[in-house]
C-alpha positions as semicolon CSV with decimal commas, in nm:
position;residue;x (nm);y (nm);z (nm)
1;M;-2,713;0,078;7,878
2;K;-2,923;-0,034;8,143
3;L;-3,173;-0,312;8,062
4;S;-3,306;-0,375;8,412
5;N;-3,664;-0,255;8,285
6;F;-3,622;-0,446;7,959
7;R;-3,765;-0,748;8,135
8;D;-4,151;-0,561;8,233
9;Y;-4,168;-0,429;7,887
10;A;-4,110;-0,803;7,747
11;Q;-4,346;-0,923;7,996
12;A;-4,636;-0,675;7,890
13;H;-4,533;-0,766;7,515
14;V;-4,624;-1,116;7,595
15;D;-4,914;-1,075;7,826
16;S;-5,044;-0,907;7,470
17;L;-5,019;-1,240;7,270
18;P;-5,305;-1,454;7,213
19;D;-5,397;-1,719;7,486
20;S;-5,367;-1,972;7,227
21;L;-4,966;-1,906;7,129
22;R;-4,882;-1,864;7,509
23;D;-5,042;-2,176;7,642
24;Q;-4,823;-2,372;7,412
25;F;-4,512;-2,285;7,630
26;D;-4,568;-2,529;7,875
27;S;-4,371;-2,747;8,126
28;G;-4,247;-2,930;7,815
29;T;-4,093;-2,650;7,646
30;S;-3,710;-2,666;7,664
31;V;-3,538;-2,408;7,395
32;L;-3,210;-2,436;7,331
33;V;-3,091;-2,035;7,233
34;T;-2,778;-1,947;6,988
35;G;-2,705;-1,573;6,997
36;G;-2,911;-1,454;7,286
37;T;-2,694;-1,141;7,369
38;G;-2,781;-1,005;7,022
39;L;-2,990;-0,731;6,991
40;V;-3,254;-0,933;6,893
41;G;-3,129;-1,237;7,098
42;Q;-3,220;-1,015;7,444
43;A;-3,558;-0,965;7,352
44;F;-3,640;-1,270;7,245
45;V;-3,504;-1,454;7,547
46;W;-3,675;-1,175;7,801
47;A;-3,993;-1,257;7,603
48;L;-3,907;-1,663;7,580
49;D;-3,850;-1,601;7,992
50;A;-4,196;-1,452;8,053
51;L;-4,371;-1,773;7,932
52;T;-4,145;-2,065;8,024
53;S;-4,101;-1,873;8,378
54;A;-4,496;-1,902;8,393
55;G;-4,519;-2,258;8,199
56;G;-4,254;-2,460;8,388
57;G;-4,045;-2,478;8,072
58;A;-3,620;-2,482;8,041
59;I;-3,384;-2,244;7,848
60;Y;-3,067;-2,353;7,762
61;L;-2,829;-2,042;7,637
62;V;-2,518;-2,090;7,416
63;V;-2,269;-1,789;7,496
64;R;-1,926;-1,737;7,453
65;N;-1,887;-1,552;7,778
66;K;-2,094;-1,690;8,066
67;E;-2,019;-1,440;8,301
68;R;-2,128;-1,144;8,078
69;A;-2,410;-1,352;7,971
70;Q;-2,548;-1,416;8,354
71;A;-2,481;-1,043;8,419
72;T;-2,727;-0,953;8,125
73;F;-2,977;-1,197;8,240
74;K;-2,963;-1,190;8,631
75;D;-3,342;-1,106;8,654
76;L;-3,444;-1,398;8,425
77;K;-3,739;-1,528;8,627
78;T;-3,725;-1,933;8,456
79;K;-3,589;-2,136;8,714
80;A;-3,453;-2,412;8,460
81;I;-3,186;-2,153;8,327
82;H;-2,856;-2,306;8,173
83;F;-2,558;-2,084;8,060
84;I;-2,331;-2,344;7,812
85;S;-2,051;-2,330;7,546
86;F;-2,128;-2,452;7,252
87;D;-1,926;-2,729;7,286
88;E;-2,132;-2,833;7,562
89;V;-2,430;-2,901;7,359
90;E;-2,327;-3,196;7,225
91;P;-2,283;-3,369;7,542
92;L;-2,643;-3,283;7,640
93;V;-2,745;-3,449;7,340
94;V;-2,548;-3,750;7,357
95;Q;-2,674;-3,799;7,762
96;G;-3,038;-3,751;7,595
97;T;-3,094;-3,390;7,729
98;S;-3,441;-3,278;7,577
99;F;-3,494;-2,990;7,322
100;S;-3,848;-2,904;7,183
101;H;-3,675;-2,635;7,014
102;I;-3,349;-2,501;6,890
103;V;-3,325;-2,133;6,779
104;H;-3,036;-2,028;6,625
105;M;-2,974;-1,659;6,620
106;A;-2,607;-1,634;6,610
107;S;-2,396;-1,468;6,358
108;P;-2,210;-1,181;6,292
109;A;-2,415;-0,938;6,112
110;T;-2,267;-0,561;6,130
111;P;-2,001;-0,371;5,902
112;H;-1,796;-0,400;6,218
113;D;-1,792;-0,781;6,207
114;F;-1,781;-0,812;5,815
115;N;-1,434;-0,595;5,862
116;L;-1,262;-0,774;6,133
117;H;-1,443;-1,118;6,166
118;I;-1,588;-1,228;5,796
119;M;-1,469;-1,582;5,857
120;D;-1,653;-1,604;6,160
121;V;-1,988;-1,547;5,946
122;L;-1,899;-1,868;5,716
123;E;-1,894;-2,056;6,104
124;A;-2,196;-1,922;6,245
125;N;-2,411;-1,962;5,926
126;V;-2,281;-2,270;5,795
127;N;-2,110;-2,496;6,050
128;Q;-2,274;-2,438;6,297
129;T;-2,598;-2,444;6,115
130;S;-2,495;-2,798;6,027
131;K;-2,455;-2,923;6,355
132;L;-2,737;-2,766;6,521
133;L;-2,915;-2,929;6,255
134;E;-2,785;-3,283;6,315
135;F;-2,834;-3,196;6,705
136;A;-3,226;-3,103;6,612
137;S;-3,261;-3,450;6,431
138;A;-3,120;-3,624;6,732
139;A;-3,349;-3,441;6,954
140;N;-3,629;-3,441;6,743
141;A;-3,687;-3,033;6,803
142;H;-3,816;-2,809;6,597
143;Y;-3,546;-2,595;6,450
144;V;-3,582;-2,192;6,374
145;M;-3,318;-2,021;6,194
146;A;-3,283;-1,629;6,196
147;S;-3,231;-1,526;5,854
148;T;-3,199;-1,225;5,661
149;L;-3,418;-1,023;5,422
150;E;-3,050;-0,972;5,247
151;I;-3,099;-1,322;5,114
152;Y;-3,360;-1,164;4,855
153;G;-3,058;-0,978;4,694
154;N;-3,094;-0,721;4,410
155;I;-3,434;-0,702;4,287
156;P;-3,487;-0,432;4,029
157;L;-3,790;-0,194;4,052
158;E;-4,012;-0,133;3,802
159;D;-4,044;0,224;3,907
160;E;-3,749;0,369;4,123
161;G;-4,027;0,573;4,303
162;T;-4,225;0,291;4,416
163;D;-4,205;0,008;4,664
164;L;-4,197;-0,363;4,592
165;Y;-4,391;-0,577;4,807
166;V;-4,171;-0,898;4,826
167;T;-4,280;-1,229;4,925
168;E;-4,111;-1,523;5,050
169;D;-4,062;-1,727;4,693
170;M;-3,892;-1,422;4,524
171;Q;-3,533;-1,418;4,457
172;G;-3,282;-1,138;4,311
173;K;-2,932;-1,136;4,233
174;I;-2,620;-1,136;4,475
175;D;-2,315;-1,077;4,351
176;N;-2,103;-1,361;4,469
177;L;-1,749;-1,178;4,436
178;N;-1,804;-0,904;4,669
179;P;-1,669;-0,986;4,997
180;R;-1,971;-0,841;5,154
181;S;-2,180;-1,096;4,982
182;I;-2,062;-1,388;5,256
183;Y;-2,342;-1,273;5,473
184;P;-2,648;-1,323;5,258
185;E;-2,484;-1,613;5,052
186;T;-2,394;-1,804;5,393
187;K;-2,749;-1,735;5,487
188;R;-2,885;-1,896;5,162
189;L;-2,677;-2,168;5,199
190;A;-2,802;-2,225;5,546
191;E;-3,121;-2,165;5,426
192;N;-3,099;-2,495;5,187
193;L;-2,951;-2,727;5,468
194;C;-3,301;-2,650;5,648
195;A;-3,483;-2,753;5,358
196;I;-3,266;-3,056;5,343
197;H;-3,339;-3,118;5,704
198;T;-3,714;-3,150;5,644
199;G;-3,715;-3,251;5,279
200;M;-3,456;-3,549;5,284
201;N;-3,412;-3,622;5,657
202;G;-3,758;-3,645;5,800
203;G;-3,660;-3,318;6,035
204;R;-3,884;-3,004;6,129
205;A;-3,753;-2,671;6,098
206;S;-3,891;-2,301;6,011
207;I;-3,684;-2,024;5,837
208;A;-3,744;-1,634;5,976
209;R;-3,610;-1,379;5,738
210;I;-3,629;-1,081;5,982
211;S;-3,603;-0,712;5,844
212;H;-3,387;-0,418;5,975
213;T;-3,437;-0,424;6,343
214;F;-3,377;-0,157;6,618
215;G;-3,408;-0,205;6,997
216;P;-3,185;-0,225;7,340
217;G;-2,892;-0,433;7,349
218;F;-2,701;-0,325;7,083
219;A;-2,334;-0,367;7,093
220;A;-2,047;-0,053;7,137
221;T;-1,941;-0,184;6,820
222;D;-2,252;-0,220;6,637
223;D;-2,241;0,119;6,421
224;R;-2,578;0,040;6,207
225;V;-2,729;0,352;6,108
226;Q;-3,005;0,343;6,347
227;N;-2,794;0,261;6,646
228;Q;-2,551;0,584;6,556
229;F;-2,894;0,737;6,549
230;I;-2,963;0,668;6,900
231;R;-2,651;0,730;7,030
232;K;-2,637;1,050;6,912
233;A;-3,009;1,180;7,025
234;A;-2,959;0,995;7,345
235;A;-2,634;1,233;7,395
236;G;-2,831;1,524;7,284
237;Q;-2,588;1,557;6,952
238;E;-2,675;1,639;6,633
239;I;-2,749;1,362;6,357
240;V;-2,552;1,495;6,043
241;L;-2,665;1,315;5,716
242;Q;-2,462;1,343;5,416
243;S;-2,752;1,225;5,195
244;D;-3,074;1,369;5,136
245;G;-3,254;1,101;5,345
246;S;-3,492;0,937;5,113
247;M;-3,355;0,582;5,132
248;R;-3,651;0,389;5,209
249;R;-3,636;0,036;5,478
250;T;-3,871;-0,126;5,703
251;Y;-3,777;-0,129;6,070
252;T;-3,889;-0,362;6,304
253;Y;-3,869;-0,323;6,697
254;S;-3,686;-0,606;6,869
255;L;-3,978;-0,684;7,097
256;D;-4,217;-0,730;6,762
257;V;-3,945;-0,984;6,589
258;A;-3,897;-1,168;6,937
259;S;-4,316;-1,261;6,963
260;A;-4,284;-1,292;6,558
261;L;-4,021;-1,597;6,621
262;L;-4,215;-1,729;6,907
263;T;-4,522;-1,726;6,710
264;I;-4,345;-1,920;6,421
265;M;-4,221;-2,194;6,759
266;A;-4,555;-2,268;6,770
267;R;-4,673;-2,309;6,417
268;P;-4,835;-2,626;6,312
269;N;-4,662;-2,899;6,086
270;P;-4,338;-2,775;6,115
271;E;-4,233;-3,075;5,952
272;V;-4,336;-2,898;5,656
273;L;-4,034;-2,636;5,564
274;G;-4,171;-2,281;5,667
275;V;-4,025;-1,956;5,545
276;Y;-4,160;-1,615;5,695
277;N;-4,084;-1,275;5,648
278;I;-4,054;-1,071;5,999
279;A;-4,131;-0,719;5,911
280;A;-4,358;-0,413;6,054
281;E;-4,467;-0,309;5,706
282;Q;-4,618;-0,009;5,875
283;N;-4,264;0,114;5,937
284;M;-4,133;0,177;5,581
285;I;-3,971;0,471;5,640
286;S;-3,662;0,678;5,476
287;I;-3,326;0,712;5,652
288;R;-3,460;1,115;5,734
289;Q;-3,771;0,994;5,892
290;L;-3,567;0,752;6,111
291;A;-3,359;1,011;6,218
292;E;-3,637;1,266;6,289
293;F;-3,842;0,989;6,530
294;T;-3,492;0,906;6,710
295;L;-3,496;1,269;6,795
296;E;-3,820;1,324;6,889
297;A;-3,812;0,980;7,130
298;A;-3,526;1,155;7,294
299;G;-3,700;1,464;7,323
300;Q;-3,448;1,675;7,061
301;E;-3,541;1,969;6,895
302;P;-3,610;1,887;6,478
303;G;-3,281;2,139;6,460
304;N;-3,066;1,855;6,595
305;L;-3,085;1,690;6,226
306;V;-2,823;1,862;6,002
307;F;-2,778;1,786;5,640
308;D;-2,395;1,821;5,494
309;I;-2,425;1,677;5,135
310;P;-2,110;1,692;4,971
311;E;-2,031;1,913;4,678
312;G;-2,119;1,796;4,376
313;Q;-2,375;1,537;4,459
314;A;-2,738;1,621;4,397
315;M;-2,948;1,727;4,710
316;W;-3,282;1,492;4,597
317;S;-3,211;1,132;4,516
318;S;-3,467;0,969;4,269
319;N;-3,457;0,656;4,393
320;R;-3,730;0,690;4,648
321;G;-3,860;0,337;4,646
322;G;-3,763;0,024;4,834
323;L;-3,852;-0,369;4,885
324;V;-4,120;-0,424;5,175
325;P;-4,086;-0,719;5,297
326;E;-4,487;-0,898;5,269
327;C;-4,566;-1,095;5,570
328;T;-4,913;-1,256;5,478
329;R;-4,777;-1,602;5,592
330;L;-4,670;-1,443;5,930
331;R;-5,013;-1,252;5,994
332;D;-5,185;-1,598;5,909
333;L;-5,024;-1,751;6,226
334;G;-5,180;-1,464;6,414
335;W;-4,875;-1,249;6,458
336;E;-4,910;-0,853;6,400
337;A;-4,630;-0,565;6,486
338;K;-4,756;-0,366;6,760
339;Y;-4,455;-0,089;6,757
340;S;-4,426;0,222;6,577
341;V;-4,077;0,322;6,539
342;L;-4,150;0,621;6,771
343;D;-4,277;0,382;7,002
344;G;-3,997;0,151;6,937
345;M;-3,751;0,455;6,996
346;R;-3,880;0,617;7,331
347;Q;-3,838;0,247;7,472
348;T;-3,534;0,194;7,367
349;I;-3,348;0,566;7,462
350;A;-3,521;0,492;7,767
351;L;-3,370;0,207;7,828
352;Y;-2,989;0,326;7,699
353;N;-2,991;0,635;7,917
354;G;-3,116;0,412;8,243
């Protein structure tokens, strides 16, 4: 996947943001970022670079593989760019390096990760969160945590055919005996650590609960459904559904998530814990529609969507409603999603095909 043009897309996206937001990222901006090579992380780093390169700020990228990260971001325009390991963060803090923000996005989040690296989820979401909050206290930095909509758990729908708008103060049930629950459960604990950081330790923190996201830069092992569809459509292959595809979710383009994170970073009064859903509410679509949009974005025929429903399974599901993240809090900060699923998929596949 060639991402050389992603910088230009990110620059255009940042240029569309309000001046009042962009002006806050000046020479005093120094951002420590974890998870910058992930799907959301790459979009965020390119967007942040568009701001810090103009304002004269600095970016510290915490990475596992410096050579790979440097190759990914070889076209960054920010002059003060630093690639460091997690173990190198504490010496910087001890030496008095100033960070205006710490943005923690590193976390295993794919089915592949949950099958093979499940305990890494605990390390990233709890242990690293705890340590980074210590660093944020020492540096008086605004800590921004990338969380997930999965923390809402199972909230029953009153009518299986309707949508339920989920606000940040709602909670559902999570099966703590399901090994897969380590992801939302540790995110819940990480959010609680943020609450302790602001409520008891006098720190500054924000929580960003991110919806299903798509865009370029996903890993070869990332087998989430949107990425499977992108690979198939880009290769001119059929997309095969083994259900009617009526399950509905909200899909947000990675650059819209990036601008949401920037908006949260710049919010007033971060000493009061802020919790924000991030989702393009207008992109609440079915799996079938997602497949159709992906094929259209790749210039493929609608006939490349094929249904192969196992014998004995009902053709149509009665469960066509879903949970829609309600984003009034984020909109009140001035954010809006700019990408439809089709537009985001067109950019993604153009970049995927290079």
